[in-house]
PDB file of C-alpha atoms in Angstrom:
ATOM      1  CA  MET A 181    -109.101-130.041 -93.883  1.00  0.00           C
ATOM      2  CA  LEU A 182    -111.758-127.373 -94.372  1.00  0.00           C
ATOM      3  CA  ALA A 183    -113.703-128.640 -91.361  1.00  0.00           C
ATOM      4  CA  THR A 184    -110.665-128.655 -89.087  1.00  0.00           C
ATOM      5  CA  TYR A 185    -109.555-125.229 -90.394  1.00  0.00           C
ATOM      6  CA  LEU A 186    -113.005-123.900 -89.503  1.00  0.00           C
ATOM      7  CA  ILE A 187    -112.770-125.449 -86.039  1.00  0.00           C
ATOM      8  CA  GLY A 188    -109.354-123.878 -85.454  1.00  0.00           C
ATOM      9  CA  LEU A 189    -110.474-120.490 -86.784  1.00  0.00           C
ATOM     10  CA  ARG A 190    -113.670-120.354 -84.743  1.00  0.00           C
ATOM     11  CA  GLU A 191    -112.295-121.673 -81.439  1.00  0.00           C
ATOM     12  CA  GLY A 192    -109.002-119.857 -81.902  1.00  0.00           C
ATOM     13  CA  LEU A 193    -110.696-116.494 -82.444  1.00  0.00           C
ATOM     14  CA  GLU A 194    -112.825-116.960 -79.353  1.00  0.00           C
ATOM     15  CA  ALA A 195    -109.712-117.676 -77.276  1.00  0.00           C
ATOM     16  CA  THR A 196    -107.805-114.825 -78.932  1.00  0.00           C
ATOM     17  CA  LEU A 197    -110.584-112.361 -78.151  1.00  0.00           C
ATOM     18  CA  VAL A 198    -110.588-113.466 -74.530  1.00  0.00           C
ATOM     19  CA  VAL A 199    -106.839-112.969 -74.242  1.00  0.00           C
ATOM     20  CA  SER A 200    -106.949-109.585 -76.007  1.00  0.00           C
ATOM     21  CA  ILE A 201    -109.677-108.361 -73.623  1.00  0.00           C
ATOM     22  CA  LEU A 202    -107.547-109.351 -70.610  1.00  0.00           C
ATOM     23  CA  ILE A 203    -104.410-107.738 -72.033  1.00  0.00           C
ATOM     24  CA  ALA A 204    -106.206-104.531 -73.018  1.00  0.00           C
ATOM     25  CA  PHE A 205    -107.681-104.231 -69.539  1.00  0.00           C
ATOM     26  CA  LEU A 206    -104.284-104.625 -67.874  1.00  0.00           C
ATOM     27  CA  VAL A 207    -102.596-102.164 -70.250  1.00  0.00           C
ATOM     28  CA  LYS A 208    -105.277 -99.505 -69.790  1.00  0.00           C
ATOM     29  CA  SER A 209    -105.238-100.054 -65.995  1.00  0.00           C
ATOM     30  CA  ASP A 210    -101.456 -99.571 -65.990  1.00  0.00           C
ATOM     31  CA  ARG A 211    -100.959-103.097 -64.623  1.00  0.00           C
ATOM     32  CA  LYS A 212     -98.546-104.403 -67.231  1.00  0.00           C
ATOM     33  CA  ASP A 213     -96.657-106.165 -64.455  1.00  0.00           C
ATOM     34  CA  ARG A 214     -99.467-108.752 -64.411  1.00  0.00           C
ATOM     35  CA  LEU A 215     -99.133-109.656 -68.089  1.00  0.00           C
ATOM     36  CA  VAL A 216     -96.639-112.369 -67.176  1.00  0.00           C
ATOM     37  CA  GLN A 217     -99.285-114.131 -65.085  1.00  0.00           C
ATOM     38  CA  VAL A 218    -101.830-113.863 -67.907  1.00  0.00           C
ATOM     39  CA  TRP A 219     -99.432-115.444 -70.418  1.00  0.00           C
ATOM     40  CA  ALA A 220     -98.505-118.129 -67.893  1.00  0.00           C
ATOM     41  CA  GLY A 221    -102.169-119.054 -67.490  1.00  0.00           C
ATOM     42  CA  VAL A 222    -102.687-119.037 -71.255  1.00  0.00           C
ATOM     43  CA  GLY A 223     -99.597-121.209 -71.807  1.00  0.00           C
ATOM     44  CA  LEU A 224    -100.732-123.737 -69.219  1.00  0.00           C
ATOM     45  CA  ALA A 225    -104.195-123.880 -70.819  1.00  0.00           C
ATOM     46  CA  VAL A 226    -102.642-124.548 -74.256  1.00  0.00           C
ATOM     47  CA  ALA A 227    -100.374-127.261 -72.839  1.00  0.00           C
ATOM     48  CA  LEU A 228    -103.283-128.982 -71.095  1.00  0.00           C
ATOM     49  CA  SER A 229    -105.358-128.846 -74.285  1.00  0.00           C
ATOM     50  CA  VAL A 230    -102.547-130.427 -76.341  1.00  0.00           C
ATOM     51  CA  PHE A 231    -102.123-133.126 -73.716  1.00  0.00           C
ATOM     52  CA  PHE A 232    -105.866-133.822 -73.735  1.00  0.00           C
ATOM     53  CA  GLY A 233    -105.825-134.222 -77.509  1.00  0.00           C
ATOM     54  CA  TRP A 234    -102.876-136.591 -77.280  1.00  0.00           C
ATOM     55  CA  LEU A 235    -104.622-138.570 -74.516  1.00  0.00           C
ATOM     56  CA  LEU A 236    -107.700-139.041 -76.710  1.00  0.00           C
ATOM     57  CA  SER A 237    -105.576-140.358 -79.574  1.00  0.00           C
ATOM     58  CA  TYR A 238    -103.435-142.537 -77.295  1.00  0.00           C
ATOM     59  CA  THR A 239    -106.488-144.041 -75.636  1.00  0.00           C
ATOM     60  CA  SER A 240    -108.045-144.952 -78.989  1.00  0.00           C
ATOM     61  CA  THR A 241    -104.911-146.309 -80.675  1.00  0.00           C
ATOM     62  CA  THR A 242    -103.010-147.896 -77.768  1.00  0.00           C
ATOM     63  CA  LEU A 243    -105.023-148.415 -74.593  1.00  0.00           C
ATOM     64  CA  LEU A 244    -108.075-149.931 -76.272  1.00  0.00           C
ATOM     65  CA  GLN A 245    -107.151-153.226 -77.890  1.00  0.00           C
ATOM     66  CA  LYS A 246    -110.515-154.554 -79.045  1.00  0.00           C
ATOM     67  CA  TYR A 247    -112.089-153.168 -82.204  1.00  0.00           C
ATOM     68  CA  GLU A 248    -115.531-152.847 -80.562  1.00  0.00           C
ATOM     69  CA  HIS A 249    -114.070-150.888 -77.651  1.00  0.00           C
ATOM     70  CA  ARG A 250    -112.320-148.444 -79.986  1.00  0.00           C
ATOM     71  CA  GLU A 251    -115.504-147.914 -81.994  1.00  0.00           C
ATOM     72  CA  LEU A 252    -117.464-147.345 -78.787  1.00  0.00           C
ATOM     73  CA  PHE A 253    -114.880-144.855 -77.503  1.00  0.00           C
ATOM     74  CA  GLU A 254    -114.982-142.926 -80.778  1.00  0.00           C
ATOM     75  CA  ALA A 255    -118.790-142.930 -80.734  1.00  0.00           C
ATOM     76  CA  VAL A 256    -118.963-141.514 -77.212  1.00  0.00           C
ATOM     77  CA  THR A 257    -116.384-138.796 -77.962  1.00  0.00           C
ATOM     78  CA  SER A 258    -118.346-137.890 -81.125  1.00  0.00           C
ATOM     79  CA  ILE A 259    -121.533-137.427 -79.119  1.00  0.00           C
ATOM     80  CA  LEU A 260    -119.684-135.316 -76.535  1.00  0.00           C
ATOM     81  CA  ALA A 261    -118.188-133.203 -79.323  1.00  0.00           C
ATOM     82  CA  VAL A 262    -121.652-132.543 -80.781  1.00  0.00           C
ATOM     83  CA  VAL A 263    -122.920-131.489 -77.327  1.00  0.00           C
ATOM     84  CA  PHE A 264    -119.997-129.074 -76.850  1.00  0.00           C
ATOM     85  CA  VAL A 265    -120.324-127.600 -80.347  1.00  0.00           C
ATOM     86  CA  THR A 266    -124.037-127.002 -79.864  1.00  0.00           C
ATOM     87  CA  TRP A 267    -123.579-125.443 -76.453  1.00  0.00           C
ATOM     88  CA  MET A 268    -120.659-123.312 -77.618  1.00  0.00           C
ATOM     89  CA  ILE A 269    -122.335-121.699 -80.612  1.00  0.00           C
ATOM     90  CA  PHE A 270    -125.549-120.863 -78.773  1.00  0.00           C
ATOM     91  CA  TRP A 271    -123.653-119.632 -75.722  1.00  0.00           C
ATOM     92  CA  MET A 272    -121.460-117.354 -77.828  1.00  0.00           C
ATOM     93  CA  ARG A 273    -124.470-115.909 -79.633  1.00  0.00           C
ATOM     94  CA  LYS A 274    -126.043-115.067 -76.264  1.00  0.00           C
ATOM     95  CA  ALA A 275    -122.954-113.937 -74.338  1.00  0.00           C
ATOM     96  CA  ALA A 276    -121.044-112.089 -77.078  1.00  0.00           C
ATOM     97  CA  ARG A 277    -122.219-108.667 -75.939  1.00  0.00           C
ATOM     98  CA  SER A 278    -121.530-109.145 -72.237  1.00  0.00           C
ATOM     99  CA  ILE A 279    -118.404-111.299 -72.270  1.00  0.00           C
ATOM    100  CA  ALA A 280    -115.990-108.340 -72.235  1.00  0.00           C
ATOM    101  CA  GLY A 281    -117.555-106.764 -69.170  1.00  0.00           C
ATOM    102  CA  GLU A 282    -117.697-110.077 -67.326  1.00  0.00           C
ATOM    103  CA  LEU A 283    -114.017-110.801 -68.053  1.00  0.00           C
ATOM    104  CA  ARG A 284    -112.939-107.339 -66.894  1.00  0.00           C
ATOM    105  CA  GLY A 285    -114.910-107.787 -63.668  1.00  0.00           C
ATOM    106  CA  LYS A 286    -113.360-111.191 -62.976  1.00  0.00           C
ATOM    107  CA  LEU A 287    -109.884-109.920 -63.747  1.00  0.00           C
ATOM    108  CA  GLN A 288    -110.350-106.948 -61.438  1.00  0.00           C
ATOM    109  CA  ASP A 289    -111.296-109.334 -58.647  1.00  0.00           C
ATOM    110  CA  ALA A 290    -108.280-111.526 -59.437  1.00  0.00           C
ATOM    111  CA  LEU A 291    -105.931-108.504 -59.306  1.00  0.00           C
ATOM    112  CA  GLU A 292    -107.123-107.771 -55.788  1.00  0.00           C
ATOM    113  CA  VAL A 293    -106.384-111.359 -54.701  1.00  0.00           C
ATOM    114  CA  GLY A 294    -102.886-111.721 -56.185  1.00  0.00           C
ATOM    115  CA  SER A 295    -100.734-112.902 -59.069  1.00  0.00           C
ATOM    116  CA  ILE A 296    -101.739-116.568 -58.775  1.00  0.00           C
ATOM    117  CA  ALA A 297    -105.395-115.611 -59.051  1.00  0.00           C
ATOM    118  CA  VAL A 298    -104.638-113.673 -62.256  1.00  0.00           C
ATOM    119  CA  ALA A 299    -102.909-116.731 -63.770  1.00  0.00           C
ATOM    120  CA  VAL A 300    -105.776-119.012 -62.718  1.00  0.00           C
ATOM    121  CA  MET A 301    -108.348-116.613 -64.148  1.00  0.00           C
ATOM    122  CA  ALA A 302    -106.527-116.454 -67.511  1.00  0.00           C
ATOM    123  CA  PHE A 303    -106.119-120.252 -67.499  1.00  0.00           C
ATOM    124  CA  LEU A 304    -109.838-120.866 -66.881  1.00  0.00           C
ATOM    125  CA  ALA A 305    -110.815-118.317 -69.548  1.00  0.00           C
ATOM    126  CA  VAL A 306    -108.787-120.088 -72.239  1.00  0.00           C
ATOM    127  CA  VAL A 307    -108.747-123.757 -71.244  1.00  0.00           C
ATOM    128  CA  ARG A 308    -112.409-124.300 -72.099  1.00  0.00           C
ATOM    129  CA  GLU A 309    -111.786-123.302 -75.686  1.00  0.00           C
ATOM    130  CA  GLY A 310    -108.683-125.485 -75.843  1.00  0.00           C
ATOM    131  CA  LEU A 311    -110.338-128.610 -74.482  1.00  0.00           C
ATOM    132  CA  GLU A 312    -113.305-128.099 -76.801  1.00  0.00           C
ATOM    133  CA  THR A 313    -110.941-127.753 -79.754  1.00  0.00           C
ATOM    134  CA  SER A 314    -109.122-130.977 -78.902  1.00  0.00           C
ATOM    135  CA  LEU A 315    -112.341-132.956 -78.502  1.00  0.00           C
ATOM    136  CA  ILE A 316    -114.000-131.555 -81.627  1.00  0.00           C
ATOM    137  CA  PHE A 317    -110.846-132.037 -83.698  1.00  0.00           C
ATOM    138  CA  TYR A 318    -110.436-135.627 -82.549  1.00  0.00           C
ATOM    139  CA  SER A 319    -114.046-136.398 -83.430  1.00  0.00           C
ATOM    140  CA  ALA A 320    -113.949-134.565 -86.765  1.00  0.00           C
ATOM    141  CA  VAL A 321    -110.958-136.512 -88.111  1.00  0.00           C
ATOM    142  CA  GLN A 322    -112.212-139.998 -87.277  1.00  0.00           C
ATOM    143  CA  GLY A 323    -111.896-142.206 -90.286  1.00  0.00           C
ATOM    144  CA  ALA A 324    -109.384-139.971 -92.030  1.00  0.00           C
ATOM    145  CA  ALA A 325    -106.600-141.895 -93.737  1.00  0.00           C
ATOM    146  CA  ASP A 326    -104.040-139.217 -92.851  1.00  0.00           C
ATOM    147  CA  ASN A 327    -104.408-137.050 -89.751  1.00  0.00           C
ATOM    148  CA  SER A 328    -101.389-134.837 -90.508  1.00  0.00           C
ATOM    149  CA  ARG A 329    -103.134-132.633 -93.080  1.00  0.00           C
ATOM    150  CA  PRO A 330    -106.222-132.011 -90.869  1.00  0.00           C
ATOM    151  CA  LEU A 331    -103.818-131.146 -88.042  1.00  0.00           C
ATOM    152  CA  TYR A 332    -102.008-128.639 -90.270  1.00  0.00           C
ATOM    153  CA  ALA A 333    -105.355-127.174 -91.227  1.00  0.00           C
ATOM    154  CA  LEU A 334    -106.343-126.858 -87.556  1.00  0.00           C
ATOM    155  CA  LEU A 335    -103.059-125.070 -86.792  1.00  0.00           C
ATOM    156  CA  ALA A 336    -103.579-122.812 -89.799  1.00  0.00           C
ATOM    157  CA  GLY A 337    -107.042-121.914 -88.534  1.00  0.00           C
ATOM    158  CA  ILE A 338    -105.655-121.093 -85.084  1.00  0.00           C
ATOM    159  CA  ALA A 339    -102.844-119.029 -86.639  1.00  0.00           C
ATOM    160  CA  SER A 340    -105.388-117.138 -88.763  1.00  0.00           C
ATOM    161  CA  ALA A 341    -107.421-116.414 -85.626  1.00  0.00           C
ATOM    162  CA  VAL A 342    -104.343-115.104 -83.807  1.00  0.00           C
ATOM    163  CA  VAL A 343    -103.513-112.789 -86.733  1.00  0.00           C
ATOM    164  CA  ILE A 344    -107.094-111.491 -86.882  1.00  0.00           C
ATOM    165  CA  GLY A 345    -107.143-110.954 -83.130  1.00  0.00           C
ATOM    166  CA  TYR A 346    -103.824-109.117 -83.189  1.00  0.00           C
ATOM    167  CA  LEU A 347    -104.946-106.841 -86.024  1.00  0.00           C
ATOM    168  CA  MET A 348    -108.149-106.011 -84.148  1.00  0.00           C
ATOM    169  CA  TYR A 349    -106.181-105.275 -80.971  1.00  0.00           C
ATOM    170  CA  ALA A 350    -103.212-103.363 -82.399  1.00  0.00           C
ATOM    171  CA  THR A 351    -104.712-101.569 -85.404  1.00  0.00           C
ATOM    172  CA  ALA A 352    -107.926 -99.995 -86.574  1.00  0.00           C
ATOM    173  CA  VAL A 353    -108.998-103.186 -88.368  1.00  0.00           C
ATOM    174  CA  ARG A 354    -112.482-104.212 -87.350  1.00  0.00           C
ATOM    175  CA  ILE A 355    -114.641-107.132 -88.477  1.00  0.00           C
ATOM    176  CA  ASN A 356    -118.306-107.728 -87.876  1.00  0.00           C
ATOM    177  CA  LEU A 357    -118.035-110.426 -85.227  1.00  0.00           C
ATOM    178  CA  SER A 358    -121.780-110.967 -85.208  1.00  0.00           C
ATOM    179  CA  VAL A 359    -121.765-111.903 -88.905  1.00  0.00           C
ATOM    180  CA  PHE A 360    -118.586-113.957 -88.474  1.00  0.00           C
ATOM    181  CA  PHE A 361    -119.922-116.014 -85.603  1.00  0.00           C
ATOM    182  CA  THR A 362    -123.265-116.487 -87.371  1.00  0.00           C
ATOM    183  CA  TRP A 363    -121.715-117.908 -90.517  1.00  0.00           C
ATOM    184  CA  THR A 364    -119.123-120.039 -88.753  1.00  0.00           C
ATOM    185  CA  GLY A 365    -121.772-121.179 -86.294  1.00  0.00           C
ATOM    186  CA  ALA A 366    -124.064-122.340 -89.122  1.00  0.00           C
ATOM    187  CA  LEU A 367    -121.177-124.222 -90.785  1.00  0.00           C
ATOM    188  CA  LEU A 368    -120.173-125.801 -87.469  1.00  0.00           C
ATOM    189  CA  ILE A 369    -123.740-127.065 -86.976  1.00  0.00           C
ATOM    190  CA  LEU A 370    -123.393-128.939 -90.287  1.00  0.00           C
ATOM    191  CA  VAL A 371    -119.984-130.227 -89.196  1.00  0.00           C
ATOM    192  CA  ALA A 372    -121.524-131.361 -85.886  1.00  0.00           C
ATOM    193  CA  ALA A 373    -124.325-133.115 -87.757  1.00  0.00           C
ATOM    194  CA  GLY A 374    -121.643-135.031 -89.675  1.00  0.00           C
ATOM    195  CA  ILE A 375    -119.859-135.887 -86.412  1.00  0.00           C
ATOM    196  CA  LEU A 376    -123.139-137.152 -84.969  1.00  0.00           C
ATOM    197  CA  LYS A 377    -123.704-139.253 -88.095  1.00  0.00           C
ATOM    198  CA  TYR A 378    -120.247-140.748 -87.689  1.00  0.00           C
ATOM    199  CA  GLY A 379    -120.919-141.402 -84.003  1.00  0.00           C
ATOM    200  CA  VAL A 380    -124.083-143.317 -84.871  1.00  0.00           C
ATOM    201  CA  HIS A 381    -122.065-145.300 -87.409  1.00  0.00           C
ATOM    202  CA  ASP A 382    -119.508-146.156 -84.686  1.00  0.00           C
ATOM    203  CA  PHE A 383    -122.292-147.291 -82.357  1.00  0.00           C
ATOM    204  CA  GLN A 384    -123.498-149.570 -85.143  1.00  0.00           C
ATOM    205  CA  GLU A 385    -119.952-150.853 -85.712  1.00  0.00           C
ATOM    206  CA  ALA A 386    -119.727-151.610 -81.993  1.00  0.00           C
ATOM    207  CA  ASN A 387    -123.055-153.514 -82.181  1.00  0.00           C
ATOM    208  CA  VAL A 388    -124.691-151.097 -79.769  1.00  0.00           C
ATOM    209  CA  LEU A 389    -127.188-149.886 -82.384  1.00  0.00           C
ATOM    210  CA  PRO A 390    -128.705-152.040 -85.139  1.00  0.00           C
ATOM    211  CA  GLY A 391    -129.120-151.431 -88.860  1.00  0.00           C
ATOM    212  CA  LEU A 392    -125.526-151.052 -90.055  1.00  0.00           C
ATOM    213  CA  ASN A 393    -126.318-152.652 -93.412  1.00  0.00           C
ATOM    214  CA  ASN A 394    -129.810-151.146 -93.712  1.00  0.00           C
ATOM    215  CA  LEU A 395    -128.882-148.390 -96.164  1.00  0.00           C
ATOM    216  CA  ALA A 396    -130.969-145.264 -96.628  1.00  0.00           C
ATOM    217  CA  TYR A 397    -129.250-144.515 -99.924  1.00  0.00           C
ATOM    218  CA  ASP A 398    -126.400-145.642-102.125  1.00  0.00           C
ATOM    219  CA  ILE A 399    -125.229-143.041-104.636  1.00  0.00           C
ATOM    220  CA  SER A 400    -121.724-144.413-105.040  1.00  0.00           C
ATOM    221  CA  GLY A 401    -122.531-144.979-108.714  1.00  0.00           C
ATOM    222  CA  VAL A 402    -123.209-141.264-109.166  1.00  0.00           C
ATOM    223  CA  LEU A 403    -120.894-139.760-106.544  1.00  0.00           C
ATOM    224  CA  ASP A 404    -117.371-140.871-107.377  1.00  0.00           C
ATOM    225  CA  PRO A 405    -115.666-141.798-104.059  1.00  0.00           C
ATOM    226  CA  SER A 406    -112.296-140.699-105.452  1.00  0.00           C
ATOM    227  CA  ALA A 407    -113.477-137.275-106.707  1.00  0.00           C
ATOM    228  CA  TRP A 408    -112.410-134.051-104.977  1.00  0.00           C
ATOM    229  CA  TYR A 409    -116.004-132.938-104.363  1.00  0.00           C
ATOM    230  CA  THR A 410    -116.782-136.250-102.674  1.00  0.00           C
ATOM    231  CA  ALA A 411    -113.788-135.765-100.406  1.00  0.00           C
ATOM    232  CA  LEU A 412    -114.969-132.203 -99.707  1.00  0.00           C
ATOM    233  CA  LEU A 413    -118.504-133.256 -98.767  1.00  0.00           C
ATOM    234  CA  SER A 414    -117.273-136.213 -96.756  1.00  0.00           C
ATOM    235  CA  GLY A 415    -114.558-134.300 -94.891  1.00  0.00           C
ATOM    236  CA  MET A 416    -116.622-131.192 -94.222  1.00  0.00           C
ATOM    237  CA  PHE A 417    -120.079-132.567 -93.454  1.00  0.00           C
ATOM    238  CA  ASN A 418    -119.554-136.383 -93.471  1.00  0.00           C
ATOM    239  CA  LEU A 419    -121.911-136.696 -96.454  1.00  0.00           C
ATOM    240  CA  THR A 420    -120.815-140.104 -97.747  1.00  0.00           C
ATOM    241  CA  PRO A 421    -121.892-142.023-100.888  1.00  0.00           C
ATOM    242  CA  THR A 422    -123.646-144.560 -98.655  1.00  0.00           C
ATOM    243  CA  ALA A 423    -125.280-144.229 -95.233  1.00  0.00           C
ATOM    244  CA  SER A 424    -127.552-146.318 -93.079  1.00  0.00           C
ATOM    245  CA  VAL A 425    -131.103-145.285 -92.269  1.00  0.00           C
ATOM    246  CA  LEU A 426    -130.205-144.505 -88.669  1.00  0.00           C
ATOM    247  CA  GLU A 427    -127.223-142.353 -89.681  1.00  0.00           C
ATOM    248  CA  THR A 428    -129.354-140.380 -92.087  1.00  0.00           C
ATOM    249  CA  VAL A 429    -132.136-139.874 -89.551  1.00  0.00           C
ATOM    250  CA  ALA A 430    -129.620-138.706 -86.918  1.00  0.00           C
ATOM    251  CA  TRP A 431    -128.019-136.235 -89.357  1.00  0.00           C
ATOM    252  CA  ALA A 432    -131.365-134.714 -90.361  1.00  0.00           C
ATOM    253  CA  ALA A 433    -132.922-134.814 -86.867  1.00  0.00           C
ATOM    254  CA  TYR A 434    -130.023-132.800 -85.472  1.00  0.00           C
ATOM    255  CA  GLY A 435    -128.904-130.606 -88.361  1.00  0.00           C
ATOM    256  CA  ILE A 436    -132.211-129.232 -89.603  1.00  0.00           C
ATOM    257  CA  PRO A 437    -133.893-128.120 -86.342  1.00  0.00           C
ATOM    258  CA  VAL A 438    -130.659-126.865 -84.721  1.00  0.00           C
ATOM    259  CA  LEU A 439    -129.794-124.839 -87.844  1.00  0.00           C
ATOM    260  CA  VAL A 440    -133.300-123.341 -87.913  1.00  0.00           C
ATOM    261  CA  LEU A 441    -133.119-122.411 -84.218  1.00  0.00           C
ATOM    262  CA  PHE A 442    -129.661-120.889 -84.607  1.00  0.00           C
ATOM    263  CA  LEU A 443    -130.523-118.795 -87.651  1.00  0.00           C
ATOM    264  CA  ARG A 444    -133.853-117.649 -86.243  1.00  0.00           C
ATOM    265  CA  PRO A 445    -133.679-113.936 -85.374  1.00  0.00           C
ATOM    266  CA  ALA A 446    -133.360-113.357 -81.653  1.00  0.00           C
ATOM    267  CA  ARG A 447    -136.392-111.834 -80.053  1.00  0.00           C
ATOM    268  CA  LYS A 448    -135.886-108.296 -78.909  1.00  0.00           C
ATOM    269  CA  LYS A 449    -137.013-107.551 -75.433  1.00  0.00           C
ATOM    270  CA  ALA A 450    -139.825-105.041 -75.282  1.00  0.00           C
ATOM    271  CA  PRO A 451    -138.783-101.867 -73.490  1.00  0.00           C
ATOM    272  CA  ALA A 452    -140.132-101.566 -69.985  1.00  0.00           C
ATOM    273  CA  VAL A 453    -143.105 -99.234 -69.783  1.00  0.00           C
ATOM    274  CA  THR A 454    -142.979 -96.891 -66.812  1.00  0.00           C
ATOM    275  CA  PRO A 455    -146.467 -96.285 -65.456  1.00  0.00           C
ATOM    276  CA  GLU A 456    -147.458 -92.674 -65.411  1.00  0.00           C
ATOM    277  CA  PRO A 457    -147.933 -91.260 -61.902  1.00  0.00           C
ATOM    278  CA  THR A 458    -151.503 -90.948 -60.774  1.00  0.00           C
ATOM    279  CA  PRO A 459    -152.394 -87.294 -60.435  1.00  0.00           C
ATOM    280  CA  ALA A 460    -153.065 -86.182 -56.891  1.00  0.00           C
ATOM    281  CA  PRO A 461    -156.706 -85.312 -56.133  1.00  0.00           C
ATOM    282  CA  ALA A 462    -157.501 -81.613 -56.116  1.00  0.00           C
ATOM    283  CA  PRO A 463    -157.723 -80.148 -52.606  1.00  0.00           C
ATOM    284  CA  GLN A 464    -161.266 -79.576 -51.358  1.00  0.00           C
ATOM    285  CA  GLN A 465    -162.247 -76.021 -50.558  1.00  0.00           C
TER     286      GLN A 465
END
């Protein structure tokens, strides 16, 4: 539940910030008549994202009849989720400062084209976050005995993001988004490492990768599988009492270097040095 709450909070706040930037631009530009198109685009993006999440679940539980095929499908979606998480957190760290200006520029262009262009622009700005959320959520809850509580946690995370976004838009409340995205990004990297570990396990279950029974460790005698802290570690980071060698290698090979790269301070560009003009030669007498 903590992992899915974090996913909903992080992705939801990104989408909420995008929507608030678009709304603020229209309000300040005295173009409130176009707010309907923005909300239409946002609503369509949300609907498509929900449908995509349902399609993933339906494909796994109904369309795929063989056990090996289901495991292979879950493994592939897990790998895709890890790719999207990694791309998303690094992209947001790089584009956070310029995203507002880019969105305003695109919305200005859409206003000149017409109402449909405004709706399409709002749809494209939000749908990426929605599709990512559906894919990451589906991959994060694989193996859970009950998907209802993780779903409630995801919705709670999204609701929290909407409240935070509204407070930032309508009041003087401000949060340090750089710190927020850094901490949530670091936690999501660990979540992604767990998703990758689970994907490797599914590949082994589908007999695509070997070594399913070649365990790297077995601490089930020390780590009580029924304890709350075991459930926390397993649900948040997929740290299970037992794991194969390949699962453990995949977790460490992804989680450690990606976390180091993400937390490494960004290099500041050196200011451009303007060459001093060459003095003109003195006139000859």
